[in-house]
Short mmCIF file of C-alpha atoms and ligand atoms in Angstrom, two decimals:
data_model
loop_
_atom_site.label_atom_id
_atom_site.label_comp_id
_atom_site.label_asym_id
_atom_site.label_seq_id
_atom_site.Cartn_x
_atom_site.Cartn_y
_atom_site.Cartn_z
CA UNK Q 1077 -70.59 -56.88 -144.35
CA UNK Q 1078 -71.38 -59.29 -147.41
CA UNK Q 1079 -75.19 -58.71 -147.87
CA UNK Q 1080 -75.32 -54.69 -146.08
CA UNK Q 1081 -75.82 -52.41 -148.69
CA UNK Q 1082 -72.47 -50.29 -148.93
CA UNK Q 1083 -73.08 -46.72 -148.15
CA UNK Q 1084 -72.07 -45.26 -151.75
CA UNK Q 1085 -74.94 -47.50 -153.04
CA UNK Q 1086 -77.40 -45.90 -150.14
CA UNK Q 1087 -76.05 -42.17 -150.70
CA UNK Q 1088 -76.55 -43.06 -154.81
CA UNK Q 1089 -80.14 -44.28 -153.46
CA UNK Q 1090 -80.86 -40.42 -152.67
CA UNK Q 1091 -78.26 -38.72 -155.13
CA UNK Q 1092 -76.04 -37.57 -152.50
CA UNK Q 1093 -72.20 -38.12 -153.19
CA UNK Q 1094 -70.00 -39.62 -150.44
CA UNK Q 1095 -66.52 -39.40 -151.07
CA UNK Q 1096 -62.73 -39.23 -150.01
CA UNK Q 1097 -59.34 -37.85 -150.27
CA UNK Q 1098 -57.38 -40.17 -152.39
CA UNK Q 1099 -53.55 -40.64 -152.36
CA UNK Q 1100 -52.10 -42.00 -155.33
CA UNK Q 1101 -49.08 -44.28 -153.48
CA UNK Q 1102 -51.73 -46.47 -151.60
CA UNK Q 1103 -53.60 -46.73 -155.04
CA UNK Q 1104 -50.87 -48.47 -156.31
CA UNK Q 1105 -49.77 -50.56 -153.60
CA UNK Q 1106 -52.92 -51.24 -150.48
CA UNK Q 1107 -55.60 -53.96 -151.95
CA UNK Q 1108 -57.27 -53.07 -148.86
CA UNK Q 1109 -57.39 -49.52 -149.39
CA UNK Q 1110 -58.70 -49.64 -153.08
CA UNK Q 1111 -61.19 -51.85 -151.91
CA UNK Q 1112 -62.72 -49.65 -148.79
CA UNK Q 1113 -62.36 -46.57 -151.64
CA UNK Q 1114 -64.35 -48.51 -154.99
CA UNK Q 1115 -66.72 -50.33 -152.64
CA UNK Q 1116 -67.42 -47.27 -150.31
CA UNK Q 1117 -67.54 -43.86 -152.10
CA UNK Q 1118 -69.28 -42.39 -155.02
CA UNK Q 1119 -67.17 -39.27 -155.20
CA UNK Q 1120 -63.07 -38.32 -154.57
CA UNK Q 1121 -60.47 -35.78 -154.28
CA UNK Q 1122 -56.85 -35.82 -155.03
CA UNK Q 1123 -55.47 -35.51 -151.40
CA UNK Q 1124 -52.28 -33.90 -153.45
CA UNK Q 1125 -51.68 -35.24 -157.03
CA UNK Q 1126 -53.77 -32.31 -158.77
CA UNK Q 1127 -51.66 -29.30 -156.48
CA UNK Q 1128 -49.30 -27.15 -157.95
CA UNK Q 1129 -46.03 -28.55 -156.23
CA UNK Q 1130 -46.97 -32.35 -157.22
CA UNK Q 1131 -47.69 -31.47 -160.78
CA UNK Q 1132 -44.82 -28.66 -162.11
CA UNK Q 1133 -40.96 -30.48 -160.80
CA UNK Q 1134 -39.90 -27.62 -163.37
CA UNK Q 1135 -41.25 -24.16 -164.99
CA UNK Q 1136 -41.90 -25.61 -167.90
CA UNK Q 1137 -42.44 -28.74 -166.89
CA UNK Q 1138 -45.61 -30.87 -165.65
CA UNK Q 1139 -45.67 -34.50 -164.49
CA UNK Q 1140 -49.56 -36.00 -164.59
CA UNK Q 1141 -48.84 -39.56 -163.62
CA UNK Q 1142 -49.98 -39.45 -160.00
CA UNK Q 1143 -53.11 -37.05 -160.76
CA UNK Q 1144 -53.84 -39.58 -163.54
CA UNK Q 1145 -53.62 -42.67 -161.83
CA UNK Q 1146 -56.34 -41.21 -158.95
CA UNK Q 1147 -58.54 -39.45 -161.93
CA UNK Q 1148 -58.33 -42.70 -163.83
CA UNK Q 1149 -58.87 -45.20 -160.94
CA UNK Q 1150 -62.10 -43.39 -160.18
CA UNK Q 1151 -63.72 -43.35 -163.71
CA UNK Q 1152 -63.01 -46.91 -163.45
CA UNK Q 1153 -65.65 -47.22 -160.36
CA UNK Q 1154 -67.89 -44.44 -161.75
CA UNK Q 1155 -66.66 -42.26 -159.12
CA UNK Q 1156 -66.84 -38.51 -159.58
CA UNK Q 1157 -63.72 -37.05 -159.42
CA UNK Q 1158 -63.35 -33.34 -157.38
CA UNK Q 1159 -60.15 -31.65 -158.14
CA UNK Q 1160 -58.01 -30.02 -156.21
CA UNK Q 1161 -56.81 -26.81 -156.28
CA UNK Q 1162 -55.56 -24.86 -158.96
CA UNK Q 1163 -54.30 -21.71 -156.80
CA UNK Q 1164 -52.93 -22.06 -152.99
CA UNK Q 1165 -50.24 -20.59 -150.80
CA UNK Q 1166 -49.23 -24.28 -149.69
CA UNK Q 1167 -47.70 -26.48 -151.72
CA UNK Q 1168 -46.46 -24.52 -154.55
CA UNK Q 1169 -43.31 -25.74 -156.68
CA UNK Q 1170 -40.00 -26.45 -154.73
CA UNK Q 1171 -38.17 -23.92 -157.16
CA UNK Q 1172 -40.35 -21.44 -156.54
CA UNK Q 1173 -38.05 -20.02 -153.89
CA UNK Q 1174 -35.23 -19.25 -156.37
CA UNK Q 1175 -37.05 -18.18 -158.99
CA UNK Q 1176 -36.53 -14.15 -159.01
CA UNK Q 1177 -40.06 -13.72 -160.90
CA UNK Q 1178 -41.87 -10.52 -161.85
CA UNK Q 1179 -45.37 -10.00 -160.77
CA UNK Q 1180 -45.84 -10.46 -164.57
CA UNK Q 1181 -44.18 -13.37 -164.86
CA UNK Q 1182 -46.02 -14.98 -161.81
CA UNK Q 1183 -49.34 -14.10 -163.57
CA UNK Q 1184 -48.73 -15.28 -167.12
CA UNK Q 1185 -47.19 -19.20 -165.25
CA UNK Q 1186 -51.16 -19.21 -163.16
CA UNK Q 1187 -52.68 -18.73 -166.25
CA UNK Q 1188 -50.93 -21.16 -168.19
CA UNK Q 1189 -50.92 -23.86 -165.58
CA UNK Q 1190 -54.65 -23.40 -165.11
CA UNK Q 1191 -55.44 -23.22 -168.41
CA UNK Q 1192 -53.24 -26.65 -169.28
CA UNK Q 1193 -54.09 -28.18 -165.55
CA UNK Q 1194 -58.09 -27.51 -165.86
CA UNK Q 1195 -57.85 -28.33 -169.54
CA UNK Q 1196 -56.67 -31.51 -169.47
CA UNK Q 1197 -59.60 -32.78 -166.99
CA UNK Q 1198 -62.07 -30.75 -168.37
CA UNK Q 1199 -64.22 -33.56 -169.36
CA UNK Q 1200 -63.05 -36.05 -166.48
CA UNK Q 1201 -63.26 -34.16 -163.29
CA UNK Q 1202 -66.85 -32.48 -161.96
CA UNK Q 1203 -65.39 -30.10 -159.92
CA UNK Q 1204 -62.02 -27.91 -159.27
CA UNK Q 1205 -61.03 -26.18 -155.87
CA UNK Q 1206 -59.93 -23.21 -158.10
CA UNK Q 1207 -58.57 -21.09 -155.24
CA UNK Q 1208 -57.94 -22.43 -151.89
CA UNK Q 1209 -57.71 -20.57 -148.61
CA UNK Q 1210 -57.20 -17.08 -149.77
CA UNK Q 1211 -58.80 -15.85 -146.94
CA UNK Q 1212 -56.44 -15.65 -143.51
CA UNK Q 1213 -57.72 -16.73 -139.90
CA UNK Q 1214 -58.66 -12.93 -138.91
CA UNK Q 1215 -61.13 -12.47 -142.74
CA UNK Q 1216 -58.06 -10.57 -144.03
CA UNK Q 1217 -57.00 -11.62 -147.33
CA UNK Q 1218 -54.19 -13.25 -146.98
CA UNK Q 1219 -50.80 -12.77 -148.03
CA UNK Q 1220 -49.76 -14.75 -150.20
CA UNK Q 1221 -47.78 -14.77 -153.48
CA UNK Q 1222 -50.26 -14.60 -156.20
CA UNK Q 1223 -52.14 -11.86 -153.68
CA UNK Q 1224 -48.65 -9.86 -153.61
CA UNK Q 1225 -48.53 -9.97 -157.36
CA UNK Q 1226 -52.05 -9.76 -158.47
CA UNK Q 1227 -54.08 -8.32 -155.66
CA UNK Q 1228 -57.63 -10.13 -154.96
CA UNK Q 1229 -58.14 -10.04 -158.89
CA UNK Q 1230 -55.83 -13.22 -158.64
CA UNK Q 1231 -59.07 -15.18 -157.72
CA UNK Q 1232 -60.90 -13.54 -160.82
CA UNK Q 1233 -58.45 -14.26 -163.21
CA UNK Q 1234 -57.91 -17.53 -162.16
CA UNK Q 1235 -61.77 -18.72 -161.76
CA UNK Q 1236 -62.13 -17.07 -165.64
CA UNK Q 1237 -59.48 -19.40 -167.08
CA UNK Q 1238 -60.29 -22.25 -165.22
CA UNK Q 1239 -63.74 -20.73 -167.04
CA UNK Q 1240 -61.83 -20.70 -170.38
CA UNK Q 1241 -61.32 -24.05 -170.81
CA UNK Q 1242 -63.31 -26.15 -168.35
CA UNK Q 1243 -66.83 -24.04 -168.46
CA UNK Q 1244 -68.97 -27.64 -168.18
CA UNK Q 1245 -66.90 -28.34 -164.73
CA UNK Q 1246 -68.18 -26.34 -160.97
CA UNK Q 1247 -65.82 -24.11 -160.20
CA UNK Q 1248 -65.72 -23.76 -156.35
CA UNK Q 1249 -63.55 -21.55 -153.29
CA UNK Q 1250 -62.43 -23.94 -150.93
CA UNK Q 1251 -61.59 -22.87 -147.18
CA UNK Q 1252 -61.23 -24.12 -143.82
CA UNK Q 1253 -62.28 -22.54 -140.06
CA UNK Q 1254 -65.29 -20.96 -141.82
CA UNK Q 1255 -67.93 -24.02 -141.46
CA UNK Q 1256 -70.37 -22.22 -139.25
CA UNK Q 1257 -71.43 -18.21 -138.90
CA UNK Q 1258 -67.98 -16.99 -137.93
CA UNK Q 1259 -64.99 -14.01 -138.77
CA UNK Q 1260 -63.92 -16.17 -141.34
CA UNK Q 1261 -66.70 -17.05 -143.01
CA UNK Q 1262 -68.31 -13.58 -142.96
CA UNK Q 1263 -64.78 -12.45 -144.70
CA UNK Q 1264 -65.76 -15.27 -147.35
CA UNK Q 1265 -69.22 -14.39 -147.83
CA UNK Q 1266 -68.12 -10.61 -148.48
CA UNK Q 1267 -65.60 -12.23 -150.69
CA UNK Q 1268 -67.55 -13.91 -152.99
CA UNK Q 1269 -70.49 -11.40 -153.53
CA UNK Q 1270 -67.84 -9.32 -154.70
CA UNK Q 1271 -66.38 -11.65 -157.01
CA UNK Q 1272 -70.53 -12.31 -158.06
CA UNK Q 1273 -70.82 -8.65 -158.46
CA UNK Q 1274 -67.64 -8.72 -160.84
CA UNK Q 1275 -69.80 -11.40 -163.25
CA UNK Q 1276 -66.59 -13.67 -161.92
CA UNK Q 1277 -68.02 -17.70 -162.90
CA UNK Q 1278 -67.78 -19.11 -159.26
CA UNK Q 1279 -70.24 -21.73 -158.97
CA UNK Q 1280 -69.89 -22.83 -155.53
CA UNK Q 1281 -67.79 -22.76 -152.07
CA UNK Q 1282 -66.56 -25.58 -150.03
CA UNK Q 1283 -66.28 -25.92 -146.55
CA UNK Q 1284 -63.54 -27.76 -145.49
CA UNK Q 1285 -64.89 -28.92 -141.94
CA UNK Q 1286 -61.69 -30.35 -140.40
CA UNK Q 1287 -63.39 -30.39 -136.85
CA UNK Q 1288 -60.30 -30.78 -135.19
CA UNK Q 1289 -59.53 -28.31 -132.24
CA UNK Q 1290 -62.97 -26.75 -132.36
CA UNK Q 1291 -66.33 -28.65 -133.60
CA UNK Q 1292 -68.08 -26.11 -135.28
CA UNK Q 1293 -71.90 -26.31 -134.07
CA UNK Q 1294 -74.14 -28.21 -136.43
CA UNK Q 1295 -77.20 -25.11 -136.53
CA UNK Q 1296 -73.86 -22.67 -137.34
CA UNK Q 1297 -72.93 -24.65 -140.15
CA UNK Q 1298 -76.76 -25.07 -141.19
CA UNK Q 1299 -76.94 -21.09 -141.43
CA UNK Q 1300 -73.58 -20.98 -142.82
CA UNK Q 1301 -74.75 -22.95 -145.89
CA UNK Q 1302 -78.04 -20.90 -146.20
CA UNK Q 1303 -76.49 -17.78 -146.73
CA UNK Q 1304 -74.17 -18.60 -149.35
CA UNK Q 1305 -77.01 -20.99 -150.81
CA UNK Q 1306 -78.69 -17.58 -150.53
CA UNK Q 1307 -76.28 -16.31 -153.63
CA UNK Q 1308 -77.49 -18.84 -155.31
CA UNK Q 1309 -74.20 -20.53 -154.69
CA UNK Q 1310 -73.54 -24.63 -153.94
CA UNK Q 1311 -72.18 -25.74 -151.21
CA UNK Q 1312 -70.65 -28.62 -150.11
CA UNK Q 1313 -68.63 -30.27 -147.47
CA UNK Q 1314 -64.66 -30.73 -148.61
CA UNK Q 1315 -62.61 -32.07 -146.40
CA UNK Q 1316 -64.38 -33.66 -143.11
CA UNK Q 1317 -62.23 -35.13 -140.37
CA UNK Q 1318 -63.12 -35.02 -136.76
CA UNK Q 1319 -60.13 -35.91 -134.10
CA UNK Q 1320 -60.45 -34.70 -130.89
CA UNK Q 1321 -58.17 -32.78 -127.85
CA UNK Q 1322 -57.44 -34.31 -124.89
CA UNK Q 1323 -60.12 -31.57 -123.07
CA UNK Q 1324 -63.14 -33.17 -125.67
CA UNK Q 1325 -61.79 -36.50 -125.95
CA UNK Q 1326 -64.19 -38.57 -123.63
CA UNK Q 1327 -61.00 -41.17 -122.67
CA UNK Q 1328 -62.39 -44.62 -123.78
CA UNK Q 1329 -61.76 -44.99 -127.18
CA UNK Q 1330 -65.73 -47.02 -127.91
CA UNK Q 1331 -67.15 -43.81 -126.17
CA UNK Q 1332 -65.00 -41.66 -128.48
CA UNK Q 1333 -65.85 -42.95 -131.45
CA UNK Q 1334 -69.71 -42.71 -130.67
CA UNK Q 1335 -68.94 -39.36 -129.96
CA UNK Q 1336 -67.58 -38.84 -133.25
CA UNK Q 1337 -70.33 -41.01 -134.44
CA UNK Q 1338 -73.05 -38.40 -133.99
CA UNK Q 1339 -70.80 -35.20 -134.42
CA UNK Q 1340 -70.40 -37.07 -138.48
CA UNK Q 1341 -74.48 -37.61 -138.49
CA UNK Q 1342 -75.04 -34.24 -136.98
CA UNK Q 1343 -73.32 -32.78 -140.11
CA UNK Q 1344 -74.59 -34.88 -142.56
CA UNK Q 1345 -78.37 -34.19 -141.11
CA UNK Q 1346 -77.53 -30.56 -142.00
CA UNK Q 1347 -76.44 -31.52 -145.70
CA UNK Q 1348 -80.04 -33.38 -146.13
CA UNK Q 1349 -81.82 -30.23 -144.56
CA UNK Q 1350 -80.06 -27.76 -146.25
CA UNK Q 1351 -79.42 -29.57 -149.80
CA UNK Q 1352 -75.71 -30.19 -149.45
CA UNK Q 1353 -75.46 -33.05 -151.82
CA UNK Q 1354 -71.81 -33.53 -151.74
CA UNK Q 1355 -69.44 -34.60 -148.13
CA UNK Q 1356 -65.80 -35.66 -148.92
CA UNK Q 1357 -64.04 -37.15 -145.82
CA UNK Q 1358 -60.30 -36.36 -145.72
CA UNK Q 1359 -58.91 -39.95 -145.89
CA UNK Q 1360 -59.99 -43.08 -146.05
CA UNK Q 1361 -58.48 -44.68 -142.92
CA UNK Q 1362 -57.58 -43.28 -139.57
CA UNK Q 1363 -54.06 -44.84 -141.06
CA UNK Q 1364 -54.14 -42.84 -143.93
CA UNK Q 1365 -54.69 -39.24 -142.20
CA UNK Q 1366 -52.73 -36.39 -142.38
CA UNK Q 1367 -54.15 -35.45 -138.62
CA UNK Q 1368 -51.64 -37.82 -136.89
CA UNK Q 1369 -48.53 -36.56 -138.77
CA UNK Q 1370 -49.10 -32.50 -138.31
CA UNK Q 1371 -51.11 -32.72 -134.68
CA UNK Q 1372 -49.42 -34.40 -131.26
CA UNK Q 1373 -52.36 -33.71 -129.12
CA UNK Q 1374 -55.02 -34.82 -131.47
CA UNK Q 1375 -56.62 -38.55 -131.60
CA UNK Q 1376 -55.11 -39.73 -134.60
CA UNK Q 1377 -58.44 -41.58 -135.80
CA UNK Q 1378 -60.59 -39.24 -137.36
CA UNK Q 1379 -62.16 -41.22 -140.39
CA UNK Q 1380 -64.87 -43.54 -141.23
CA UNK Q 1381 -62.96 -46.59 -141.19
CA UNK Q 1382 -59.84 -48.02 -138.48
CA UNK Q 1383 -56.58 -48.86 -139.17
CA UNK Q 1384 -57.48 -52.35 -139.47
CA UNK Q 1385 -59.97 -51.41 -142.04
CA UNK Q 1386 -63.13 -51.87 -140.84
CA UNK Q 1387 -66.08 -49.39 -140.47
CA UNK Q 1388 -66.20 -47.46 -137.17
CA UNK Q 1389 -69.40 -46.00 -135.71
CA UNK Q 1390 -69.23 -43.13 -137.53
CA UNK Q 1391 -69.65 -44.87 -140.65
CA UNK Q 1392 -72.47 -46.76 -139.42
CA UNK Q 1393 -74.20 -43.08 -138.33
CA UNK Q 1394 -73.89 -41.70 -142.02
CA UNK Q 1395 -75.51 -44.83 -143.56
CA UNK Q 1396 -78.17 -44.53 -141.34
CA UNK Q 1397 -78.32 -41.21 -141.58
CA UNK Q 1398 -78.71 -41.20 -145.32
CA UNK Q 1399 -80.88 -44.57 -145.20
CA UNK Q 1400 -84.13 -42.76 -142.85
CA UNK Q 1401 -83.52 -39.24 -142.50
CA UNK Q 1402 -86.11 -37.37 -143.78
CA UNK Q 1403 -85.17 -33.73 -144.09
CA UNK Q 1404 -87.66 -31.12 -142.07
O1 G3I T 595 -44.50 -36.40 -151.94
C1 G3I T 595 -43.48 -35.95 -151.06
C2 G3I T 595 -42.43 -37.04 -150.95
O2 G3I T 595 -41.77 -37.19 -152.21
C3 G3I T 595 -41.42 -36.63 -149.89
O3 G3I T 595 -40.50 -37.72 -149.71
C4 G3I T 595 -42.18 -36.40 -148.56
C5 G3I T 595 -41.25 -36.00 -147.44
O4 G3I T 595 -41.05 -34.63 -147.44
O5 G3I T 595 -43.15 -35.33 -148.74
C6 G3I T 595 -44.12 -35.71 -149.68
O6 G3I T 595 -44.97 -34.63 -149.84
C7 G3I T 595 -45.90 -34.50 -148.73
C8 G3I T 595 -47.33 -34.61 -149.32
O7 G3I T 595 -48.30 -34.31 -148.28
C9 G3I T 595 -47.62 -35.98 -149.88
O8 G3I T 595 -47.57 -36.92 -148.87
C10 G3I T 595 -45.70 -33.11 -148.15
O9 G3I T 595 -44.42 -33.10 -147.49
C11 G3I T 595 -46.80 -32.84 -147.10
O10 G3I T 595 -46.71 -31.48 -146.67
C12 G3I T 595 -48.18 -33.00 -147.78
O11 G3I T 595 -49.14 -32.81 -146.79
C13 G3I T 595 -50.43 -32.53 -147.35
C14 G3I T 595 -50.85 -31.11 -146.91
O12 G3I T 595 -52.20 -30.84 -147.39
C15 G3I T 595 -49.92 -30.06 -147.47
O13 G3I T 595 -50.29 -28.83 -147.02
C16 G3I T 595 -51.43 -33.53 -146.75
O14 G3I T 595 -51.11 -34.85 -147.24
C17 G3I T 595 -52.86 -33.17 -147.16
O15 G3I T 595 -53.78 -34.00 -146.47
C18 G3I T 595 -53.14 -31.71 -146.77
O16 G3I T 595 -54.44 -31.37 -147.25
C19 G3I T 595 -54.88 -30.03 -146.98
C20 G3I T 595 -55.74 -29.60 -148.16
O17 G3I T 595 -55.01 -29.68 -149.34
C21 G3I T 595 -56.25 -28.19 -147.93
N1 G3I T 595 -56.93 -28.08 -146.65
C22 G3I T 595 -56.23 -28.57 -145.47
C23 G3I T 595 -55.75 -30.01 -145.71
C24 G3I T 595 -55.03 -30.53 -144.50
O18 G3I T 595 -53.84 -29.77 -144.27
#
């Protein structure tokens, strides 16, 4: 691959950012990994060193090392950095579950953590996942803690701190399941007009696009994006995987991966024709994704590169893709 351009250089060529979830053990220990991830991608995310759980082992406690070493290692390559997330139901602090807290007392820690958390990045990251997946599968708002103890104003509150002290960095909702025109998505689109209506300072919302058990349609996606474009809103793609069942998985794995090949230039046709400058795959090798340890029945290689770490089809399609295309 000596003299191919790499494909953050052709995605720079036309300002787009390419990027990928970054774990901070492989940082420190795969050559091979840190090469694909400085050679490959313009942009990253903090698979889990910026969440709650990672970053508070005690109340009053926080421990920065791992989000450091991934926010560090990318300023190093002149990556931009996307952080992730400030406020989820997943993930939250082991002693969470004995800690008898008030609703009060649950409001005044989110505040504090997002105003140190967000803070201390303000002028290293580009972008924070302030709230994650606050919307449940049905477009109910789902229940979680900080819902139970601060009703959807949780979201408000939390986007206006991360406000408070980070107001040069995008400040996005991240979900999943709502890529195209769907339940979900519709239950997102409500959500955020409200929070627009309340003058909340949401500049964005990210679509996770873990095509997984369903591949949301390409068009859906496109008039997904338009509408929340519509509000004057960014958009951009979060946390792209694409594995596939054993009723969509075509058998042979060369004809799988050309499959996936187009499904990943599909998508990243709609970014160029619908101004999407920003698609984060979740991983960096097949090796490296969480797909194989939570799902049995899926194809465990859903990235851009193999296990042996070289650059599958689908890599190939997005260079290409980002190399001709010329948007309609
Ligand atoms: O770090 C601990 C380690 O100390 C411990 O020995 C080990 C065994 O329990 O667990 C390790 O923590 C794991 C962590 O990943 C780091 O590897 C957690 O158990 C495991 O649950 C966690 O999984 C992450 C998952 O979010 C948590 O919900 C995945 O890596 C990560 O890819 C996944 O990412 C989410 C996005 O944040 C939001 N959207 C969906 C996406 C996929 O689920």
């Amino acid at each position: 691959m000596a003299d191919e351009p790499r494909l953050r250089d052709v995605a720079a060529d036309r300002d787009f950012e390419i990027g990928a979830a970054v774990a901070a053990e492989p940082l420190r220990t795969d050559a091979s990994y840190k090469k694909i991830l400085r050679n490959e991608f313009n942009y990253v995310t903090a698979e889990n060193a910026l969440k709650m759980g990672p970053l508070r082992p005690a109340r009053h406690t926080y421990d920065f090392r791992d989000a450091d070493a991934v926010v560090d290692y990318a300023r190093e390559h002149d990556q931009t950095v996307r952080a992730h997330t400030l406020a989820w139901h997943n993930q939250t602090p082991e002693w969470f579950q004995e800690w008898d807290y008030t609703d009060g007392q649950l409001e005044d820690f989110l505040r504090d953590h997002v105003h140190t958390t967000a803070g201390r990045y303000r002028s290293r990251v580009d972008a924070w996942d302030v709230v994650n997946e606050a919307v449940a599968d049905d477009g109910t708002m789902r229940d979680n803690l900080w819902y139970d103890a601060m009703g959807e104003r949780y979201l408000d509150r939390a986007f206006e701190w991360a406000d408070e002290v980070a107001s040069e960095t995008d400040l996005y909702y991240n979900d999943y399941g709502a890529d195209g025109v769907n339940e979900k998505s519709d239950a997102i689109y409500d959500l955020v007009s409200r929070m627009l209506d309340r003058g909340v300072p949401i500049d964005g919302v990210g679509l996770q696009l873990h095509a997984l058990h369903e591949k949301p349609a390409p068009e859906s996606v496109a008039e997904n994006v338009r509408r929340f474009r519509e509000l004057d809103l960014d958009v951009q793609i979060t946390e792209m995987d694409v594995a596939y069942t054993p009723a969509d998985d075509p058998g042979d794995r060369d004809a799988r991966w050309e499959k996936q090949a187009e499904y990943y230039r599909a998508i990243t046709e709609v970014c160029l024709d619908e101004g999407v400058d920003t698609l984060v795959v979740w991983g960096v090798r097949d090796s490296d994704s969480w797909v194989s340890s939570w799902f049995e029945s899926l194809t465990g290689d859903p990235l851009l590169f193999d296990a042996g770490n070289d650059p599958k089809p689908a890599y190939h399609a997005i260079k290409e893709t980002l190399e001709t295309y010329e948007p309609n």
